[in-house]
XYZ file of C-alpha atoms in Angstrom:
495
model
C -0.011 -0.030 0.004
C 1.273 3.492 -0.777
C 0.332 6.808 0.823
C 0.159 9.781 -1.580
C 0.453 13.199 0.062
C -0.987 16.335 -1.522
C 2.351 17.267 -3.031
C 2.799 14.081 -5.015
C 5.570 12.400 -2.965
C 5.008 8.707 -2.795
C 5.916 6.974 0.448
C 5.544 3.186 0.653
C 4.236 2.319 4.069
C 6.142 -0.980 4.172
C 9.504 0.829 4.255
C 8.452 4.259 5.269
C 11.102 4.690 7.957
C 13.985 4.493 5.439
C 12.255 6.632 2.772
C 11.336 9.346 5.324
C 14.930 9.493 6.470
C 16.103 9.806 2.863
C 13.608 12.652 2.267
C 14.512 14.450 5.440
C 18.231 14.458 4.520
C 17.848 15.048 0.806
C 19.977 17.970 -0.429
C 19.345 20.188 -3.392
C 21.332 19.514 -6.488
C 22.652 23.081 -6.861
C 25.805 24.178 -5.007
C 24.105 27.520 -4.296
C 21.360 25.955 -2.245
C 23.446 26.365 0.909
C 23.038 30.093 0.406
C 19.284 29.883 0.186
C 19.208 30.173 -3.682
C 16.885 28.047 -5.748
C 18.182 24.858 -7.242
C 19.628 24.832 -10.746
C 16.939 22.455 -12.093
C 13.419 23.871 -12.596
C 11.927 20.454 -11.988
C 13.315 20.050 -8.438
C 11.118 21.300 -5.652
C 12.022 24.176 -3.314
C 13.440 23.260 0.099
C 10.335 24.565 1.832
C 8.271 22.467 -0.453
C 10.185 19.361 0.372
C 9.872 20.171 4.076
C 6.134 20.451 3.853
C 5.873 17.232 1.953
C 8.093 15.473 4.478
C 5.985 16.786 7.341
C 2.795 15.682 5.680
C 4.157 12.254 4.786
C 5.661 11.924 8.304
C 2.244 12.734 9.814
C 0.532 10.164 7.679
C 3.154 7.537 8.344
C 3.177 8.355 12.040
C -0.601 8.071 12.112
C -0.318 4.600 10.558
C 2.363 3.675 13.000
C 0.312 4.757 15.983
C -2.636 2.881 14.657
C -0.691 -0.311 14.047
C 1.116 -0.171 17.382
C -2.165 0.057 19.295
C -2.235 3.710 20.232
C 1.427 4.829 20.352
C 3.203 1.819 21.811
C 5.666 1.733 18.895
C 8.742 3.890 18.212
C 7.555 7.138 16.634
C 9.650 10.184 15.904
C 7.654 12.863 17.694
C 9.412 15.625 15.779
C 7.553 14.735 12.617
C 4.257 13.328 13.893
C 1.041 15.308 14.148
C 2.692 18.734 13.592
C 0.229 21.586 14.204
C 0.863 22.951 10.751
C -0.369 19.706 9.058
C -4.177 19.564 8.402
C -6.064 17.124 10.635
C -9.012 16.878 8.190
C -7.900 15.776 4.687
C -10.990 14.314 2.995
C -14.801 13.978 3.148
C -15.793 11.113 5.536
C -19.127 9.866 6.872
C -19.918 8.945 10.420
C -19.785 5.140 10.930
C -23.521 4.881 11.775
C -24.710 7.085 8.875
C -26.926 5.479 6.249
C -24.212 5.675 3.604
C -21.522 4.005 5.745
C -23.288 1.665 8.101
C -23.024 -1.371 5.855
C -19.369 -0.721 5.097
C -18.334 -1.054 8.750
C -17.596 -4.137 10.811
C -20.164 -4.713 13.447
C -18.347 -7.477 15.342
C -18.325 -5.457 18.566
C -22.063 -4.729 18.390
C -22.734 -8.348 17.634
C -20.802 -9.375 20.757
C -22.849 -6.828 22.722
C -26.116 -8.247 21.391
C -25.039 -11.790 22.385
C -24.148 -10.627 25.915
C -27.449 -8.774 26.297
C -29.441 -11.761 24.915
C -27.695 -14.132 27.276
C -28.225 -11.873 30.277
C -31.891 -11.109 29.553
C -32.875 -14.651 28.684
C -31.010 -16.104 31.650
C -33.112 -13.867 33.922
C -36.305 -14.912 32.142
C -35.396 -18.649 32.436
C -34.686 -18.246 36.196
C -37.875 -16.253 36.674
C -39.892 -18.898 34.818
C -38.400 -21.748 36.818
C -39.060 -19.937 40.094
C -42.681 -19.184 39.104
C -43.772 -22.356 37.352
C -41.197 -24.944 38.352
C -39.775 -27.717 36.137
C -42.399 -28.326 33.423
C -40.432 -30.815 31.275
C -42.010 -34.262 31.389
C -39.820 -37.301 31.915
C -41.243 -38.904 28.783
C -40.258 -36.008 26.527
C -37.523 -37.963 24.753
C -38.496 -41.552 25.428
C -41.746 -43.263 26.385
C -43.004 -46.774 26.854
C -45.678 -46.052 24.253
C -42.910 -45.458 21.678
C -42.759 -49.219 21.109
C -45.996 -48.915 19.172
C -44.154 -46.872 16.584
C -42.228 -49.897 15.286
C -44.176 -50.025 11.965
C -42.894 -46.588 11.181
C -39.308 -47.714 12.025
C -39.705 -50.698 9.678
C -41.150 -48.383 7.023
C -38.025 -46.178 7.322
C -35.745 -49.214 6.740
C -37.810 -50.391 3.779
C -37.424 -47.067 1.954
C -33.992 -48.346 0.756
C -35.860 -50.667 -1.640
C -36.867 -47.741 -3.910
C -33.336 -46.570 -4.804
C -32.474 -50.162 -5.681
C -35.594 -50.291 -7.896
C -34.503 -47.021 -9.606
C -31.029 -48.429 -10.119
C -32.530 -51.587 -11.706
C -34.504 -49.440 -14.155
C -31.433 -47.513 -15.247
C -29.466 -50.753 -15.628
C -32.217 -52.116 -17.875
C -32.164 -48.951 -19.978
C -28.350 -49.083 -20.263
C -28.568 -52.658 -21.627
C -31.418 -51.772 -23.959
C -33.819 -54.179 -22.356
C -36.547 -51.484 -22.036
C -37.297 -48.373 -24.039
C -37.109 -44.816 -22.823
C -40.888 -44.278 -22.356
C -41.070 -47.533 -20.323
C -38.199 -46.335 -18.092
C -39.917 -42.988 -17.479
C -43.163 -44.745 -16.591
C -41.387 -47.055 -14.149
C -39.672 -44.164 -12.476
C -43.009 -42.436 -12.016
C -44.459 -45.590 -10.436
C -41.391 -45.958 -8.109
C -41.547 -42.327 -6.897
C -45.302 -42.317 -6.346
C -45.162 -45.558 -4.427
C -42.265 -44.227 -2.319
C -44.553 -41.340 -1.086
C -47.884 -43.121 -0.792
C -46.555 -46.170 1.105
C -45.233 -44.110 4.179
C -48.345 -41.967 4.146
C -50.542 -45.057 4.394
C -48.396 -46.526 7.252
C -48.435 -43.257 9.185
C -52.214 -42.814 8.893
C -52.970 -46.410 9.878
C -50.689 -46.518 12.945
C -51.470 -44.544 16.094
C -47.908 -43.176 16.333
C -46.407 -40.193 18.074
C -46.169 -36.915 16.257
C -42.344 -36.849 16.351
C -42.088 -40.300 14.822
C -44.537 -39.448 12.064
C -42.660 -36.207 11.258
C -39.312 -38.080 11.125
C -40.687 -40.645 8.701
C -42.372 -38.034 6.453
C -39.215 -35.898 6.305
C -37.155 -38.954 5.339
C -39.791 -39.900 2.764
C -39.612 -36.453 1.124
C -35.820 -36.515 1.114
C -35.735 -39.927 -0.606
C -38.413 -38.776 -3.082
C -36.396 -35.685 -4.065
C -33.310 -37.841 -4.462
C -35.067 -40.378 -6.642
C -36.437 -37.667 -8.892
C -33.042 -36.119 -9.222
C -31.452 -39.494 -9.982
C -33.997 -40.346 -12.693
C -33.951 -36.835 -14.276
C -30.192 -36.513 -14.236
C -29.662 -40.024 -15.649
C -32.149 -39.228 -18.416
C -30.359 -35.963 -19.245
C -26.914 -37.627 -19.299
C -28.299 -40.357 -21.457
C -29.735 -37.803 -23.826
C -26.495 -35.834 -24.105
C -24.413 -38.985 -24.516
C -26.647 -40.171 -27.408
C -26.971 -36.761 -29.136
C -24.702 -35.886 -32.034
C -24.244 -32.219 -31.089
C -23.703 -32.683 -27.371
C -22.304 -29.716 -25.558
C -19.663 -31.697 -23.582
C -17.978 -34.484 -25.612
C -16.699 -36.099 -22.405
C -20.211 -36.899 -21.187
C -20.757 -40.655 -21.041
C -23.647 -42.581 -19.612
C -22.945 -45.316 -17.120
C -24.797 -46.775 -14.089
C -22.916 -47.287 -10.820
C -24.498 -48.699 -7.678
C -21.600 -47.219 -5.606
C -22.310 -43.621 -6.839
C -26.038 -44.049 -6.176
C -25.397 -45.352 -2.658
C -23.051 -42.414 -1.938
C -25.639 -40.015 -3.288
C -28.426 -41.408 -1.113
C -26.249 -40.844 2.027
C -24.652 -37.586 0.969
C -26.060 -34.196 2.213
C -27.374 -33.182 -1.179
C -30.519 -33.619 -3.203
C -28.965 -33.274 -6.640
C -27.482 -36.398 -8.198
C -24.182 -36.386 -10.170
C -21.826 -39.237 -10.861
C -19.009 -37.678 -8.758
C -18.700 -34.935 -6.172
C -15.901 -32.767 -4.839
C -14.296 -34.548 -1.865
C -12.429 -33.426 1.168
C -9.029 -35.097 1.819
C -9.690 -36.583 5.284
C -12.081 -36.914 8.242
C -11.370 -34.619 11.193
C -12.421 -36.816 14.066
C -11.912 -34.161 16.805
C -13.895 -31.641 14.788
C -16.755 -34.151 14.342
C -16.781 -34.826 18.135
C -17.036 -31.097 18.867
C -19.873 -30.548 16.384
C -21.761 -33.577 17.774
C -21.401 -32.188 21.316
C -22.864 -28.887 20.044
C -25.686 -30.789 18.383
C -26.608 -32.482 21.624
C -26.495 -29.218 23.575
C -28.585 -27.270 21.147
C -31.091 -30.084 20.685
C -31.555 -30.166 24.423
C -31.945 -26.381 24.572
C -34.523 -26.587 21.810
C -36.481 -29.250 23.754
C -36.272 -27.120 26.913
C -37.847 -24.120 25.174
C -40.570 -26.241 23.681
C -41.620 -27.884 26.938
C -40.985 -24.944 29.292
C -42.415 -22.127 27.213
C -44.175 -23.037 23.972
C -46.395 -25.862 25.323
C -47.777 -23.845 28.261
C -48.496 -20.878 26.009
C -50.293 -22.986 23.447
C -52.278 -24.954 26.032
C -53.531 -21.740 27.659
C -54.511 -20.112 24.348
C -57.668 -20.070 22.247
C -58.127 -20.628 18.582
C -56.548 -17.566 16.892
C -59.327 -17.265 14.340
C -62.085 -17.520 16.947
C -62.934 -15.225 19.871
C -61.346 -11.978 20.854
C -59.038 -10.448 18.214
C -56.754 -8.652 20.685
C -56.369 -11.807 22.736
C -55.335 -13.750 19.615
C -52.753 -11.090 18.672
C -51.383 -11.163 22.229
C -51.000 -14.968 22.152
C -49.281 -14.858 18.768
C -46.820 -12.191 19.898
C -46.132 -14.039 23.098
C -45.466 -17.212 21.234
C -43.311 -15.495 18.544
C -40.084 -15.131 20.650
C -39.768 -18.712 21.999
C -40.921 -20.020 18.558
C -38.168 -17.944 16.874
C -35.556 -19.343 19.270
C -36.676 -22.904 18.456
C -36.679 -22.266 14.718
C -33.145 -20.749 14.910
C -31.903 -23.665 16.998
C -33.449 -26.104 14.495
C -31.765 -24.355 11.631
C -28.379 -24.314 13.395
C -28.717 -27.942 14.460
C -29.764 -29.334 11.096
C -28.273 -27.131 8.376
C -25.002 -26.306 10.088
C -24.210 -29.045 12.613
C -25.840 -32.221 11.286
C -25.209 -31.630 7.590
C -21.609 -30.681 8.226
C -21.106 -33.734 10.384
C -22.548 -35.925 7.640
C -20.438 -34.167 4.987
C -17.266 -34.653 7.147
C -17.975 -38.360 7.665
C -18.569 -38.827 3.922
C -15.760 -36.464 2.818
C -18.335 -34.432 0.965
C -16.620 -31.240 -0.230
C -19.354 -28.761 -1.212
C -20.755 -27.648 2.109
C -22.750 -24.577 1.021
C -25.896 -25.734 2.771
C -27.107 -22.191 3.303
C -26.184 -18.591 2.603
C -26.582 -15.415 4.658
C -30.376 -15.595 4.533
C -30.613 -13.362 7.557
C -29.592 -10.493 5.258
C -32.362 -11.295 2.811
C -33.664 -8.158 1.155
C -36.908 -9.818 0.137
C -38.889 -13.027 0.654
C -37.554 -14.325 -2.674
C -33.935 -13.850 -1.476
C -34.730 -15.762 1.690
C -36.094 -18.741 -0.156
C -33.038 -18.760 -2.485
C -30.563 -18.664 0.422
C -31.866 -20.400 3.543
C -32.024 -24.056 2.219
C -29.439 -24.460 -0.554
C -30.006 -28.202 -1.124
C -33.724 -27.723 -1.852
C -33.099 -24.541 -3.811
C -30.570 -26.216 -6.123
C -33.037 -29.107 -6.572
C -35.839 -26.688 -7.421
C -33.908 -24.697 -9.996
C -32.398 -27.870 -11.509
C -35.439 -30.074 -11.753
C -38.454 -27.685 -11.614
C -37.787 -24.053 -12.472
C -35.387 -24.267 -15.418
C -37.071 -27.262 -16.989
C -40.238 -25.181 -16.999
C -38.410 -22.323 -18.697
C -36.946 -24.669 -21.323
C -40.504 -25.724 -22.122
C -41.323 -22.046 -22.804
C -43.352 -21.648 -19.545
C -43.205 -18.015 -18.447
C -41.137 -17.045 -15.460
C -44.061 -16.261 -13.085
C -45.932 -19.572 -13.608
C -42.582 -21.402 -13.180
C -42.119 -19.685 -9.851
C -45.685 -20.503 -8.789
C -45.212 -24.160 -9.804
C -42.010 -24.411 -7.752
C -43.785 -22.971 -4.707
C -46.683 -25.405 -5.330
C -44.323 -28.395 -5.169
C -42.837 -26.995 -1.937
C -46.274 -26.407 -0.474
C -47.409 -29.958 -1.162
C -44.408 -31.436 0.715
C -44.730 -28.995 3.609
C -48.346 -30.067 4.032
C -47.426 -33.769 3.906
C -44.713 -33.364 6.545
C -47.188 -31.688 8.973
C -50.701 -32.848 8.075
C -49.993 -36.594 7.835
C -48.382 -36.959 11.282
C -51.221 -34.853 12.731
C -53.829 -36.769 10.655
C -55.308 -33.368 10.029
C -55.731 -31.914 6.548
C -56.632 -28.227 7.041
C -54.078 -27.015 4.435
C -52.589 -24.442 6.768
C -48.999 -25.244 5.750
C -49.995 -25.422 2.126
C -51.664 -21.977 2.256
C -48.758 -20.584 4.275
C -46.230 -21.540 1.570
C -48.479 -20.381 -1.318
C -48.897 -17.030 0.485
C -45.171 -16.551 -0.027
C -45.747 -16.044 -3.756
C -47.453 -12.604 -3.496
C -44.993 -11.684 -0.683
C -42.115 -12.315 -3.153
C -43.396 -9.721 -5.585
C -44.481 -7.282 -2.804
C -41.077 -7.344 -1.103
C -39.303 -7.064 -4.496
C -41.324 -3.942 -5.173
C -40.644 -2.477 -1.734
C -36.921 -3.214 -2.054
C -36.743 -1.320 -5.374
C -38.776 1.510 -4.011
C -37.530 2.008 -0.425
C -34.259 0.030 -0.198
C -33.099 -3.253 1.228
C -33.881 -2.610 4.949
C -37.618 -2.387 4.407
C -37.751 -5.780 2.623
C -35.582 -7.349 5.282
C -37.808 -6.123 8.142
C -40.952 -7.275 6.366
C -39.384 -10.670 5.829
C -38.564 -11.049 9.541
C -42.001 -9.913 10.594
C -44.121 -11.976 8.217
C -42.049 -15.112 8.548
C -40.861 -15.320 12.155
C -43.066 -12.942 14.163
C -46.466 -13.603 12.568
C -46.392 -16.589 10.218
C -44.906 -19.460 12.208
C -46.603 -18.725 15.591
C -49.954 -18.483 13.790
C -49.436 -21.867 12.137
C -48.467 -23.459 15.462
C -51.631 -22.168 17.168
C -53.847 -23.173 14.202
C -52.567 -26.742 14.023
C -52.604 -27.186 17.779
C -56.187 -26.141 18.297
C -57.441 -27.998 15.237
C -55.614 -31.101 16.520
C -57.127 -30.696 19.978
C -60.620 -30.233 18.506
C -60.183 -33.411 16.372
C -59.151 -35.401 19.472
C -62.058 -34.018 21.448
C -64.504 -34.959 18.634
C -63.050 -38.499 18.439
C -63.223 -39.057 22.186
């Protein structure tokens, strides 16, 4: 880095001590300079000019030295540092918290302050809650004797491995020309549909716990997305390999059970024959991440049992009765619900997926982006869940565009697919089909266009605040209350 003073003298900061000494002792080239006469050359500066430049450069260099030495602890020549004749204000600068400069500053200190305040405030609230209500966590929160009746769901989870083997068999038959392309597509459709309907049937027939049902349905959706990606990618590779004008001449179609098995275990939803790999497994790192996973999972369970369950039990249906009371319940539920959601995100997308990637040496670990800085609802959905986002753009959005479907219908169709699977993951374990999750996801479509408009009109901060309010303060607590009361009403009707 170089510092340019106003006179044009260049002083490299890396070796500024030697250069300053050279400038300070530089003599004019004329022999008459000792008598105060100007130098012989017109290009050489006057001695007073040189002195001013040296003073300015020394001040700048001294300022850097003081800054680097932590406030003056280094060796600084005080004769040339911060002379009164040198200007203290040299350029136009904004205050760090002004609107033009706030996003150009580091906010690490403010972040640490927020963490300290959050820990202090929430520690007081936890102690106050324990003193007032006592220990509300039930002993059967994690395990229960009734969990043995969930064994059909466990067996269903194990049997899901049959469907990737069936998909592999179809691809092997296509490779050996035993079946035609339309038959292969039809078989893949049958396999993927059966993979979804079979767990739904098992969950609805068995009187299982909600957590077991959610786990099975999440695993079912993950396997379904992987099967679709495997079939779609294999079809595309097969098409490129057989085409005369293929874009990549190195593309070749082959079927490998090993690559399919790795894909089914890897933390990705997009199939490809090979993935970037990390060189080794860091066992100590895995142990630390697993310890964090246990701690944050326990903290999440504590918030659910100690705060969310009592609030929900003591509430009324948000769409029935007093409006102000419903708003108060939603706002009271919003903070603990937000904590649980953030813990869930950290546990799954950061800890669990990174642990799985480390054990499998999976190299691409961009499981999320900085979604907390989302300027609109659309930015949030593009950044918070990168495996699903990549699957959507690869197998839904861009295939729609390649079939000349306009952009807006393609976006709506992508949200429709997401809404269906959100409804399956919640409604099937609850055995309650009220479409609240489906409507909540589809409601994101107009919010995408509204927040995009507000971002262009008023700037990024407005869109970010609307995203946080609609999604975490209003949307999720409302869905929790709706599903809880509808579930309680269904149980009351059945009893």
